[in-house]
Amino acid sequence: MQLGLFLQWIIKSGILLAIMTGGFAYVTLYERKVLARIQVRIGPNRAGPLGILQPIADGIKLIFKEELIPARADKFIFILAPIITVFPALVITAVVPWGETMTLFGQQVPLGIAPDLNVGALYVMAIASISVYGITLAGWSSNNKYATLGGLRASAQMISYELALGLSFVPSIMLAKSMSLMDHVQMQAQMGMLKWWLYQPLGPAIFLIASIAEVNRAPFDMPEAEQELTAGYHTEYSGMKFALFFMAEYIKMIAVSMIAATLFFGGYLGPFVDRLPWLGPIYLFGKVIILLFGMIWLRATLPRIRYDRLMSFGWKILLPASLLNVFITAVLVVIFG
Amino acid sequence: MTLNLLLFLILAAVAIASALGMLLSRHALYSALYLILNFGTVAVFYLILHAPFIAIAQVTVYAGAIMVLFLFVIMLLGAGQLPPTKVLPWQRPVAIFLAAILLAEAVYLIFFRTSELPGATTLTPGFGDPEAVGKLLFNQYMLPFEVTSILLLAAMIGAIVLTKVEKK
């Protein structure tokens, strides 16, 4: 029994890691294809049919690139930084439920690694809050003024937007009366999506904006603004170490899409999912694809905003708006129960 | 039981090593990193003690928020290497003296005490869950909790007022 449970966890963790790293490769292709379509180009179409082998070709290229470490860099932290950037991105989705409990080989298997963890929402916040270290340390250890500035910008930006991100979880916690993400999804099924949204009118918008800032994507990609900082915190990185930063960014995109889908778009819910539990992961996958498309669309459409604007938007608009959102939900919960 | 003990011993070794590393490191940034490792280890201790809420709060608040600001300030001020000169020459003998007193007290309590130590409180299952912690904070410890929040609010307003640049 104990061994079976242990094996089950190892297998599920392996599946999650495989999906995340494999997903990273294909999100890069997805982004390049969508960007190309938006800019009336064709996009990668030479490696394999429809360019489907392009990520593999990119990976092989990066493995064979020369790796440079700047002479005056802090070598230990320089090597450590890409690793601690990828780690939070890989583990943050451990609390996201993929579906209802399924019976596989005569065993009750909950879909997800720890979907019913009673501090699930807080766990997401905790991991998000430590994910800033990798970028900050990478910038500092490179011993390069552009990289250091990029790292400083990243830490200031991520601290600022974390507040709004954390507060956008609070209405869901109040409505579900639990911090387990499984309970959040089940409450959405019980209340219906429309009512769930009416109780927290600003929630989804605040979460989506703050999460784009949290993963340092356009239009909030100040830490790596090319015009002013060459490439920001990863200026000095090359080869596989650069690939790890790249990987962290795309895995974080998938992770925040999964969390957004779970908190605001019904997670694994969909037609017939109560009778056929294996449809859950498929619905979740579909929602993640749609949210990723939104992120890529934003990158293709919006120019990067100025740094002071970014900070004042975070502190003067987004933070008060998320406090108002919490207030509205609290009042509605008190009045209507 | 033995597995728990083994985990505890490994974690204790990491915690002590990281604490020593923080104290002995001559570089402010490495000290901060050792402190983060220490906070993470303490969070795992809380998890072993069945207090998931406190564990996650430890990671979010200390490792995630406060230490990021520490790192930020160290990097911003360029406070790299500390000078090798001793700033406070009397500090070390006093510290050794105080540590010796603490050690003597611990040895006395463990080996030479005459009366029994008060027994541990029996805990109900789920005492460390967020619901249980929240109920305690908002019922039994309501007043201290609210006083703390007002204290923090006052500190926050003070910081904003002190750093605000007057416009003429």
PDB file of N, CA and C in Angstrom, chain A residues 191-279:
ATOM      1  N   MET A 191     -21.381  26.682  -8.095  1.00  0.00           N
ATOM      2  CA  MET A 191     -21.951  28.024  -8.234  1.00  0.00           C
ATOM      3  C   MET A 191     -22.279  28.371  -9.666  1.00  0.00           C
ATOM      4  N   GLY A 192     -21.583  27.764 -10.616  1.00  0.00           N
ATOM      5  CA  GLY A 192     -21.713  28.177 -12.007  1.00  0.00           C
ATOM      6  C   GLY A 192     -20.724  29.294 -12.299  1.00  0.00           C
ATOM      7  N   MET A 193     -20.187  29.300 -13.518  1.00  0.00           N
ATOM      8  CA  MET A 193     -19.104  30.239 -13.824  1.00  0.00           C
ATOM      9  C   MET A 193     -19.556  31.695 -13.735  1.00  0.00           C
ATOM     10  N   LEU A 194     -20.805  31.967 -14.168  1.00  0.00           N
ATOM     11  CA  LEU A 194     -21.257  33.358 -14.222  1.00  0.00           C
ATOM     12  C   LEU A 194     -21.298  33.948 -12.820  1.00  0.00           C
ATOM     13  N   LYS A 195     -21.854  33.164 -11.869  1.00  0.00           N
ATOM     14  CA  LYS A 195     -21.954  33.643 -10.500  1.00  0.00           C
ATOM     15  C   LYS A 195     -20.558  33.794  -9.895  1.00  0.00           C
ATOM     16  N   TRP A 196     -19.673  32.846 -10.215  1.00  0.00           N
ATOM     17  CA  TRP A 196     -18.287  32.888  -9.718  1.00  0.00           C
ATOM     18  C   TRP A 196     -17.605  34.185 -10.145  1.00  0.00           C
ATOM     19  N   TRP A 197     -17.873  34.591 -11.383  1.00  0.00           N
ATOM     20  CA  TRP A 197     -17.249  35.823 -11.886  1.00  0.00           C
ATOM     21  C   TRP A 197     -17.919  37.058 -11.307  1.00  0.00           C
ATOM     22  N   LEU A 198     -19.269  37.006 -11.135  1.00  0.00           N
ATOM     23  CA  LEU A 198     -19.971  38.182 -10.610  1.00  0.00           C
ATOM     24  C   LEU A 198     -19.553  38.480  -9.185  1.00  0.00           C
ATOM     25  N   TYR A 199     -19.183  37.441  -8.431  1.00  0.00           N
ATOM     26  CA  TYR A 199     -18.753  37.663  -7.055  1.00  0.00           C
ATOM     27  C   TYR A 199     -17.379  38.313  -6.981  1.00  0.00           C
ATOM     28  N   GLN A 200     -16.569  38.202  -8.021  1.00  0.00           N
ATOM     29  CA  GLN A 200     -15.241  38.820  -8.014  1.00  0.00           C
ATOM     30  C   GLN A 200     -15.009  39.488  -9.368  1.00  0.00           C
ATOM     31  N   PRO A 201     -15.696  40.620  -9.613  1.00  0.00           N
ATOM     32  CA  PRO A 201     -15.738  41.178 -10.972  1.00  0.00           C
ATOM     33  C   PRO A 201     -14.363  41.538 -11.533  1.00  0.00           C
ATOM     34  N   LEU A 202     -13.413  41.942 -10.667  1.00  0.00           N
ATOM     35  CA  LEU A 202     -12.115  42.350 -11.202  1.00  0.00           C
ATOM     36  C   LEU A 202     -11.089  41.226 -11.161  1.00  0.00           C
ATOM     37  N   GLY A 203     -11.423  40.128 -10.473  1.00  0.00           N
ATOM     38  CA  GLY A 203     -10.437  39.074 -10.213  1.00  0.00           C
ATOM     39  C   GLY A 203      -9.687  38.553 -11.427  1.00  0.00           C
ATOM     40  N   PRO A 204     -10.400  38.022 -12.448  1.00  0.00           N
ATOM     41  CA  PRO A 204      -9.670  37.439 -13.581  1.00  0.00           C
ATOM     42  C   PRO A 204      -8.738  38.436 -14.257  1.00  0.00           C
ATOM     43  N   ALA A 205      -9.200  39.677 -14.460  1.00  0.00           N
ATOM     44  CA  ALA A 205      -8.361  40.666 -15.145  1.00  0.00           C
ATOM     45  C   ALA A 205      -7.099  40.947 -14.326  1.00  0.00           C
ATOM     46  N   ILE A 206      -7.268  41.133 -13.005  1.00  0.00           N
ATOM     47  CA  ILE A 206      -6.099  41.428 -12.171  1.00  0.00           C
ATOM     48  C   ILE A 206      -5.129  40.263 -12.202  1.00  0.00           C
ATOM     49  N   PHE A 207      -5.659  39.043 -12.092  1.00  0.00           N
ATOM     50  CA  PHE A 207      -4.754  37.886 -12.097  1.00  0.00           C
ATOM     51  C   PHE A 207      -3.993  37.809 -13.407  1.00  0.00           C
ATOM     52  N   LEU A 208      -4.681  38.005 -14.532  1.00  0.00           N
ATOM     53  CA  LEU A 208      -3.998  37.842 -15.817  1.00  0.00           C
ATOM     54  C   LEU A 208      -2.924  38.916 -16.000  1.00  0.00           C
ATOM     55  N   ILE A 209      -3.230  40.164 -15.640  1.00  0.00           N
ATOM     56  CA  ILE A 209      -2.236  41.237 -15.797  1.00  0.00           C
ATOM     57  C   ILE A 209      -1.040  40.977 -14.884  1.00  0.00           C
ATOM     58  N   ALA A 210      -1.324  40.700 -13.595  1.00  0.00           N
ATOM     59  CA  ALA A 210      -0.226  40.513 -12.645  1.00  0.00           C
ATOM     60  C   ALA A 210       0.604  39.294 -12.997  1.00  0.00           C
ATOM     61  N   SER A 211      -0.039  38.251 -13.549  1.00  0.00           N
ATOM     62  CA  SER A 211       0.750  37.056 -13.838  1.00  0.00           C
ATOM     63  C   SER A 211       1.659  37.289 -15.037  1.00  0.00           C
ATOM     64  N   ILE A 212       1.242  38.116 -15.987  1.00  0.00           N
ATOM     65  CA  ILE A 212       2.139  38.417 -17.111  1.00  0.00           C
ATOM     66  C   ILE A 212       3.354  39.192 -16.606  1.00  0.00           C
ATOM     67  N   ALA A 213       3.126  40.117 -15.640  1.00  0.00           N
ATOM     68  CA  ALA A 213       4.263  40.827 -15.062  1.00  0.00           C
ATOM     69  C   ALA A 213       5.142  39.873 -14.264  1.00  0.00           C
ATOM     70  N   GLU A 214       4.527  38.904 -13.623  1.00  0.00           N
ATOM     71  CA  GLU A 214       5.275  37.976 -12.775  1.00  0.00           C
ATOM     72  C   GLU A 214       6.189  37.073 -13.610  1.00  0.00           C
ATOM     73  N   VAL A 215       5.767  36.703 -14.815  1.00  0.00           N
ATOM     74  CA  VAL A 215       6.640  35.873 -15.646  1.00  0.00           C
ATOM     75  C   VAL A 215       7.487  36.725 -16.587  1.00  0.00           C
ATOM     76  N   ASN A 216       7.477  38.054 -16.419  1.00  0.00           N
ATOM     77  CA  ASN A 216       8.332  38.962 -17.194  1.00  0.00           C
ATOM     78  C   ASN A 216       8.113  38.842 -18.698  1.00  0.00           C
ATOM     79  N   ARG A 217       6.833  38.798 -19.090  1.00  0.00           N
ATOM     80  CA  ARG A 217       6.540  38.727 -20.518  1.00  0.00           C
ATOM     81  C   ARG A 217       6.149  40.110 -21.019  1.00  0.00           C
ATOM     82  N   ALA A 218       6.227  40.299 -22.340  1.00  0.00           N
ATOM     83  CA  ALA A 218       5.767  41.550 -22.932  1.00  0.00           C
ATOM     84  C   ALA A 218       4.293  41.722 -22.601  1.00  0.00           C
ATOM     85  N   PRO A 219       3.777  42.921 -22.326  1.00  0.00           N
ATOM     86  CA  PRO A 219       4.475  44.213 -22.355  1.00  0.00           C
ATOM     87  C   PRO A 219       5.198  44.565 -21.059  1.00  0.00           C
ATOM     88  N   PHE A 220       5.393  43.594 -20.164  1.00  0.00           N
ATOM     89  CA  PHE A 220       6.077  43.889 -18.906  1.00  0.00           C
ATOM     90  C   PHE A 220       7.479  43.288 -18.891  1.00  0.00           C
ATOM     91  N   ASP A 221       8.148  43.151 -20.026  1.00  0.00           N
ATOM     92  CA  ASP A 221       9.449  42.486 -20.023  1.00  0.00           C
ATOM     93  C   ASP A 221      10.590  43.474 -19.820  1.00  0.00           C
ATOM     94  N   MET A 222      10.414  44.384 -18.847  1.00  0.00           N
ATOM     95  CA  MET A 222      11.455  45.362 -18.551  1.00  0.00           C
ATOM     96  C   MET A 222      12.796  44.740 -18.171  1.00  0.00           C
ATOM     97  N   PRO A 223      12.829  43.614 -17.421  1.00  0.00           N
ATOM     98  CA  PRO A 223      14.130  43.073 -17.024  1.00  0.00           C
ATOM     99  C   PRO A 223      15.025  42.722 -18.201  1.00  0.00           C
ATOM    100  N   GLU A 224      14.462  42.520 -19.398  1.00  0.00           N
ATOM    101  CA  GLU A 224      15.322  42.165 -20.516  1.00  0.00           C
ATOM    102  C   GLU A 224      15.104  43.107 -21.707  1.00  0.00           C
ATOM    103  N   ALA A 225      14.766  44.372 -21.406  1.00  0.00           N
ATOM    104  CA  ALA A 225      14.514  45.338 -22.471  1.00  0.00           C
ATOM    105  C   ALA A 225      15.756  45.501 -23.339  1.00  0.00           C
ATOM    106  N   GLU A 226      15.650  45.088 -24.613  1.00  0.00           N
ATOM    107  CA  GLU A 226      16.840  45.053 -25.461  1.00  0.00           C
ATOM    108  C   GLU A 226      17.458  46.433 -25.675  1.00  0.00           C
ATOM    109  N   GLN A 227      16.616  47.431 -25.907  1.00  0.00           N
ATOM    110  CA  GLN A 227      17.165  48.732 -26.303  1.00  0.00           C
ATOM    111  C   GLN A 227      18.052  49.334 -25.235  1.00  0.00           C
ATOM    112  N   GLU A 228      17.688  49.153 -23.975  1.00  0.00           N
ATOM    113  CA  GLU A 228      18.418  49.833 -22.922  1.00  0.00           C
ATOM    114  C   GLU A 228      19.337  48.904 -22.137  1.00  0.00           C
ATOM    115  N   LEU A 229      19.014  47.605 -22.076  1.00  0.00           N
ATOM    116  CA  LEU A 229      19.795  46.696 -21.225  1.00  0.00           C
ATOM    117  C   LEU A 229      20.399  45.535 -22.004  1.00  0.00           C
ATOM    118  N   THR A 230      20.628  45.674 -23.304  1.00  0.00           N
ATOM    119  CA  THR A 230      21.016  44.556 -24.186  1.00  0.00           C
ATOM    120  C   THR A 230      20.091  43.360 -23.991  1.00  0.00           C
ATOM    121  N   ALA A 231      20.359  42.479 -23.037  1.00  0.00           N
ATOM    122  CA  ALA A 231      19.377  41.412 -22.799  1.00  0.00           C
ATOM    123  C   ALA A 231      19.068  41.275 -21.324  1.00  0.00           C
ATOM    124  N   GLY A 232      19.356  42.300 -20.537  1.00  0.00           N
ATOM    125  CA  GLY A 232      19.013  42.233 -19.117  1.00  0.00           C
ATOM    126  C   GLY A 232      19.801  41.177 -18.375  1.00  0.00           C
ATOM    127  N   TYR A 233      19.112  40.473 -17.485  1.00  0.00           N
ATOM    128  CA  TYR A 233      19.818  39.583 -16.556  1.00  0.00           C
ATOM    129  C   TYR A 233      20.528  38.436 -17.244  1.00  0.00           C
ATOM    130  N   HIS A 234      20.114  38.024 -18.447  1.00  0.00           N
ATOM    131  CA  HIS A 234      20.838  36.908 -19.072  1.00  0.00           C
ATOM    132  C   HIS A 234      21.797  37.361 -20.176  1.00  0.00           C
ATOM    133  N   THR A 235      22.260  38.604 -20.101  1.00  0.00           N
ATOM    134  CA  THR A 235      23.202  39.094 -21.111  1.00  0.00           C
ATOM    135  C   THR A 235      24.428  38.192 -21.238  1.00  0.00           C
ATOM    136  N   GLU A 236      24.989  37.757 -20.095  1.00  0.00           N
ATOM    137  CA  GLU A 236      26.259  37.029 -20.125  1.00  0.00           C
ATOM    138  C   GLU A 236      26.083  35.529 -20.266  1.00  0.00           C
ATOM    139  N   TYR A 237      24.866  35.047 -20.333  1.00  0.00           N
ATOM    140  CA  TYR A 237      24.657  33.604 -20.371  1.00  0.00           C
ATOM    141  C   TYR A 237      24.628  33.101 -21.801  1.00  0.00           C
ATOM    142  N   SER A 238      25.187  31.901 -21.998  1.00  0.00           N
ATOM    143  CA  SER A 238      25.210  31.324 -23.337  1.00  0.00           C
ATOM    144  C   SER A 238      24.968  29.824 -23.227  1.00  0.00           C
ATOM    145  N   GLY A 239      24.730  29.200 -24.349  1.00  0.00           N
ATOM    146  CA  GLY A 239      24.575  27.750 -24.383  1.00  0.00           C
ATOM    147  C   GLY A 239      23.408  27.271 -23.549  1.00  0.00           C
ATOM    148  N   MET A 240      23.620  26.153 -22.846  1.00  0.00           N
ATOM    149  CA  MET A 240      22.516  25.539 -22.112  1.00  0.00           C
ATOM    150  C   MET A 240      22.068  26.389 -20.926  1.00  0.00           C
ATOM    151  N   LYS A 241      22.991  27.199 -20.378  1.00  0.00           N
ATOM    152  CA  LYS A 241      22.572  28.031 -19.242  1.00  0.00           C
ATOM    153  C   LYS A 241      21.561  29.065 -19.716  1.00  0.00           C
ATOM    154  N   PHE A 242      21.778  29.616 -20.907  1.00  0.00           N
ATOM    155  CA  PHE A 242      20.784  30.528 -21.470  1.00  0.00           C
ATOM    156  C   PHE A 242      19.492  29.769 -21.729  1.00  0.00           C
ATOM    157  N   ALA A 243      19.637  28.537 -22.234  1.00  0.00           N
ATOM    158  CA  ALA A 243      18.441  27.746 -22.543  1.00  0.00           C
ATOM    159  C   ALA A 243      17.610  27.517 -21.282  1.00  0.00           C
ATOM    160  N   LEU A 244      18.276  27.400 -20.115  1.00  0.00           N
ATOM    161  CA  LEU A 244      17.526  27.187 -18.875  1.00  0.00           C
ATOM    162  C   LEU A 244      16.670  28.405 -18.545  1.00  0.00           C
ATOM    163  N   PHE A 245      17.193  29.617 -18.763  1.00  0.00           N
ATOM    164  CA  PHE A 245      16.372  30.814 -18.517  1.00  0.00           C
ATOM    165  C   PHE A 245      15.183  30.852 -19.465  1.00  0.00           C
ATOM    166  N   PHE A 246      15.451  30.503 -20.715  1.00  0.00           N
ATOM    167  CA  PHE A 246      14.426  30.469 -21.739  1.00  0.00           C
ATOM    168  C   PHE A 246      13.340  29.481 -21.337  1.00  0.00           C
ATOM    169  N   MET A 247      13.818  28.307 -20.868  1.00  0.00           N
ATOM    170  CA  MET A 247      12.928  27.242 -20.444  1.00  0.00           C
ATOM    171  C   MET A 247      12.070  27.713 -19.271  1.00  0.00           C
ATOM    172  N   ALA A 248      12.711  28.388 -18.290  1.00  0.00           N
ATOM    173  CA  ALA A 248      11.967  28.839 -17.113  1.00  0.00           C
ATOM    174  C   ALA A 248      10.851  29.773 -17.544  1.00  0.00           C
ATOM    175  N   GLU A 249      11.142  30.679 -18.491  1.00  0.00           N
ATOM    176  CA  GLU A 249      10.110  31.633 -18.897  1.00  0.00           C
ATOM    177  C   GLU A 249       8.908  30.920 -19.506  1.00  0.00           C
ATOM    178  N   TYR A 250       9.172  29.948 -20.395  1.00  0.00           N
ATOM    179  CA  TYR A 250       8.052  29.289 -21.059  1.00  0.00           C
ATOM    180  C   TYR A 250       7.324  28.348 -20.128  1.00  0.00           C
ATOM    181  N   ILE A 251       8.061  27.680 -19.223  1.00  0.00           N
ATOM    182  CA  ILE A 251       7.366  26.810 -18.265  1.00  0.00           C
ATOM    183  C   ILE A 251       6.498  27.652 -17.342  1.00  0.00           C
ATOM    184  N   LYS A 252       7.005  28.845 -16.969  1.00  0.00           N
ATOM    185  CA  LYS A 252       6.188  29.727 -16.127  1.00  0.00           C
ATOM    186  C   LYS A 252       4.927  30.152 -16.867  1.00  0.00           C
ATOM    187  N   MET A 253       5.045  30.372 -18.191  1.00  0.00           N
ATOM    188  CA  MET A 253       3.843  30.708 -18.970  1.00  0.00           C
ATOM    189  C   MET A 253       2.805  29.602 -18.860  1.00  0.00           C
ATOM    190  N   ILE A 254       3.269  28.356 -19.023  1.00  0.00           N
ATOM    191  CA  ILE A 254       2.324  27.233 -18.933  1.00  0.00           C
ATOM    192  C   ILE A 254       1.749  27.176 -17.526  1.00  0.00           C
ATOM    193  N   ALA A 255       2.621  27.384 -16.512  1.00  0.00           N
ATOM    194  CA  ALA A 255       2.182  27.242 -15.127  1.00  0.00           C
ATOM    195  C   ALA A 255       1.126  28.281 -14.790  1.00  0.00           C
ATOM    196  N   VAL A 256       1.374  29.571 -15.141  1.00  0.00           N
ATOM    197  CA  VAL A 256       0.361  30.572 -14.780  1.00  0.00           C
ATOM    198  C   VAL A 256      -0.918  30.368 -15.581  1.00  0.00           C
ATOM    199  N   SER A 257      -0.803  29.820 -16.802  1.00  0.00           N
ATOM    200  CA  SER A 257      -2.033  29.532 -17.541  1.00  0.00           C
ATOM    201  C   SER A 257      -2.830  28.445 -16.843  1.00  0.00           C
ATOM    202  N   MET A 258      -2.125  27.407 -16.347  1.00  0.00           N
ATOM    203  CA  MET A 258      -2.821  26.332 -15.633  1.00  0.00           C
ATOM    204  C   MET A 258      -3.492  26.879 -14.384  1.00  0.00           C
ATOM    205  N   ILE A 259      -2.783  27.761 -13.642  1.00  0.00           N
ATOM    206  CA  ILE A 259      -3.347  28.281 -12.395  1.00  0.00           C
ATOM    207  C   ILE A 259      -4.520  29.208 -12.708  1.00  0.00           C
ATOM    208  N   ALA A 260      -4.379  30.038 -13.757  1.00  0.00           N
ATOM    209  CA  ALA A 260      -5.481  30.938 -14.128  1.00  0.00           C
ATOM    210  C   ALA A 260      -6.703  30.120 -14.536  1.00  0.00           C
ATOM    211  N   ALA A 261      -6.488  29.047 -15.328  1.00  0.00           N
ATOM    212  CA  ALA A 261      -7.607  28.203 -15.745  1.00  0.00           C
ATOM    213  C   ALA A 261      -8.293  27.599 -14.528  1.00  0.00           C
ATOM    214  N   THR A 262      -7.477  27.195 -13.527  1.00  0.00           N
ATOM    215  CA  THR A 262      -8.063  26.552 -12.356  1.00  0.00           C
ATOM    216  C   THR A 262      -8.827  27.539 -11.489  1.00  0.00           C
ATOM    217  N   LEU A 263      -8.296  28.766 -11.360  1.00  0.00           N
ATOM    218  CA  LEU A 263      -8.928  29.718 -10.449  1.00  0.00           C
ATOM    219  C   LEU A 263     -10.140  30.389 -11.068  1.00  0.00           C
ATOM    220  N   PHE A 264     -10.107  30.662 -12.367  1.00  0.00           N
ATOM    221  CA  PHE A 264     -11.146  31.513 -12.940  1.00  0.00           C
ATOM    222  C   PHE A 264     -11.900  30.899 -14.108  1.00  0.00           C
ATOM    223  N   PHE A 265     -11.395  29.837 -14.720  1.00  0.00           N
ATOM    224  CA  PHE A 265     -12.053  29.324 -15.922  1.00  0.00           C
ATOM    225  C   PHE A 265     -12.468  27.870 -15.770  1.00  0.00           C
ATOM    226  N   GLY A 266     -12.705  27.466 -14.525  1.00  0.00           N
ATOM    227  CA  GLY A 266     -13.284  26.152 -14.321  1.00  0.00           C
ATOM    228  C   GLY A 266     -12.315  24.984 -14.285  1.00  0.00           C
ATOM    229  N   GLY A 267     -11.020  25.229 -14.426  1.00  0.00           N
ATOM    230  CA  GLY A 267     -10.045  24.145 -14.311  1.00  0.00           C
ATOM    231  C   GLY A 267     -10.342  23.002 -15.260  1.00  0.00           C
ATOM    232  N   TYR A 268     -10.540  21.809 -14.690  1.00  0.00           N
ATOM    233  CA  TYR A 268     -10.779  20.630 -15.528  1.00  0.00           C
ATOM    234  C   TYR A 268     -12.245  20.459 -15.886  1.00  0.00           C
ATOM    235  N   LEU A 269     -13.116  21.414 -15.488  1.00  0.00           N
ATOM    236  CA  LEU A 269     -14.543  21.241 -15.728  1.00  0.00           C
ATOM    237  C   LEU A 269     -14.869  21.402 -17.209  1.00  0.00           C
ATOM    238  N   GLY A 270     -15.937  20.719 -17.632  1.00  0.00           N
ATOM    239  CA  GLY A 270     -16.384  20.816 -19.009  1.00  0.00           C
ATOM    240  C   GLY A 270     -17.539  19.856 -19.178  1.00  0.00           C
ATOM    241  N   PRO A 271     -18.165  19.827 -20.356  1.00  0.00           N
ATOM    242  CA  PRO A 271     -19.294  18.923 -20.552  1.00  0.00           C
ATOM    243  C   PRO A 271     -18.898  17.462 -20.323  1.00  0.00           C
ATOM    244  N   PHE A 272     -19.718  16.723 -19.645  1.00  0.00           N
ATOM    245  CA  PHE A 272     -19.586  15.275 -19.421  1.00  0.00           C
ATOM    246  C   PHE A 272     -18.404  14.879 -18.546  1.00  0.00           C
ATOM    247  N   VAL A 273     -17.735  15.854 -17.910  1.00  0.00           N
ATOM    248  CA  VAL A 273     -16.546  15.476 -17.160  1.00  0.00           C
ATOM    249  C   VAL A 273     -16.931  14.711 -15.894  1.00  0.00           C
ATOM    250  N   ASP A 274     -18.180  14.874 -15.412  1.00  0.00           N
ATOM    251  CA  ASP A 274     -18.579  14.151 -14.205  1.00  0.00           C
ATOM    252  C   ASP A 274     -18.780  12.666 -14.491  1.00  0.00           C
ATOM    253  N   ARG A 275     -19.092  12.316 -15.748  1.00  0.00           N
ATOM    254  CA  ARG A 275     -19.253  10.893 -16.075  1.00  0.00           C
ATOM    255  C   ARG A 275     -17.950  10.285 -16.591  1.00  0.00           C
ATOM    256  N   LEU A 276     -17.170  11.047 -17.318  1.00  0.00           N
ATOM    257  CA  LEU A 276     -15.918  10.526 -17.883  1.00  0.00           C
ATOM    258  C   LEU A 276     -14.741  11.322 -17.314  1.00  0.00           C
ATOM    259  N   PRO A 277     -14.177  10.902 -16.179  1.00  0.00           N
ATOM    260  CA  PRO A 277     -13.157  11.728 -15.527  1.00  0.00           C
ATOM    261  C   PRO A 277     -11.902  11.960 -16.371  1.00  0.00           C
ATOM    262  N   TRP A 278     -11.623  11.076 -17.340  1.00  0.00           N
ATOM    263  CA  TRP A 278     -10.404  11.293 -18.132  1.00  0.00           C
ATOM    264  C   TRP A 278     -10.524  12.487 -19.071  1.00  0.00           C
ATOM    265  N   LEU A 279     -11.744  13.049 -19.198  1.00  0.00           N
ATOM    266  CA  LEU A 279     -11.871  14.261 -20.009  1.00  0.00           C
ATOM    267  C   LEU A 279     -11.266  15.466 -19.296  1.00  0.00           C
TER     268      LEU A 279
END
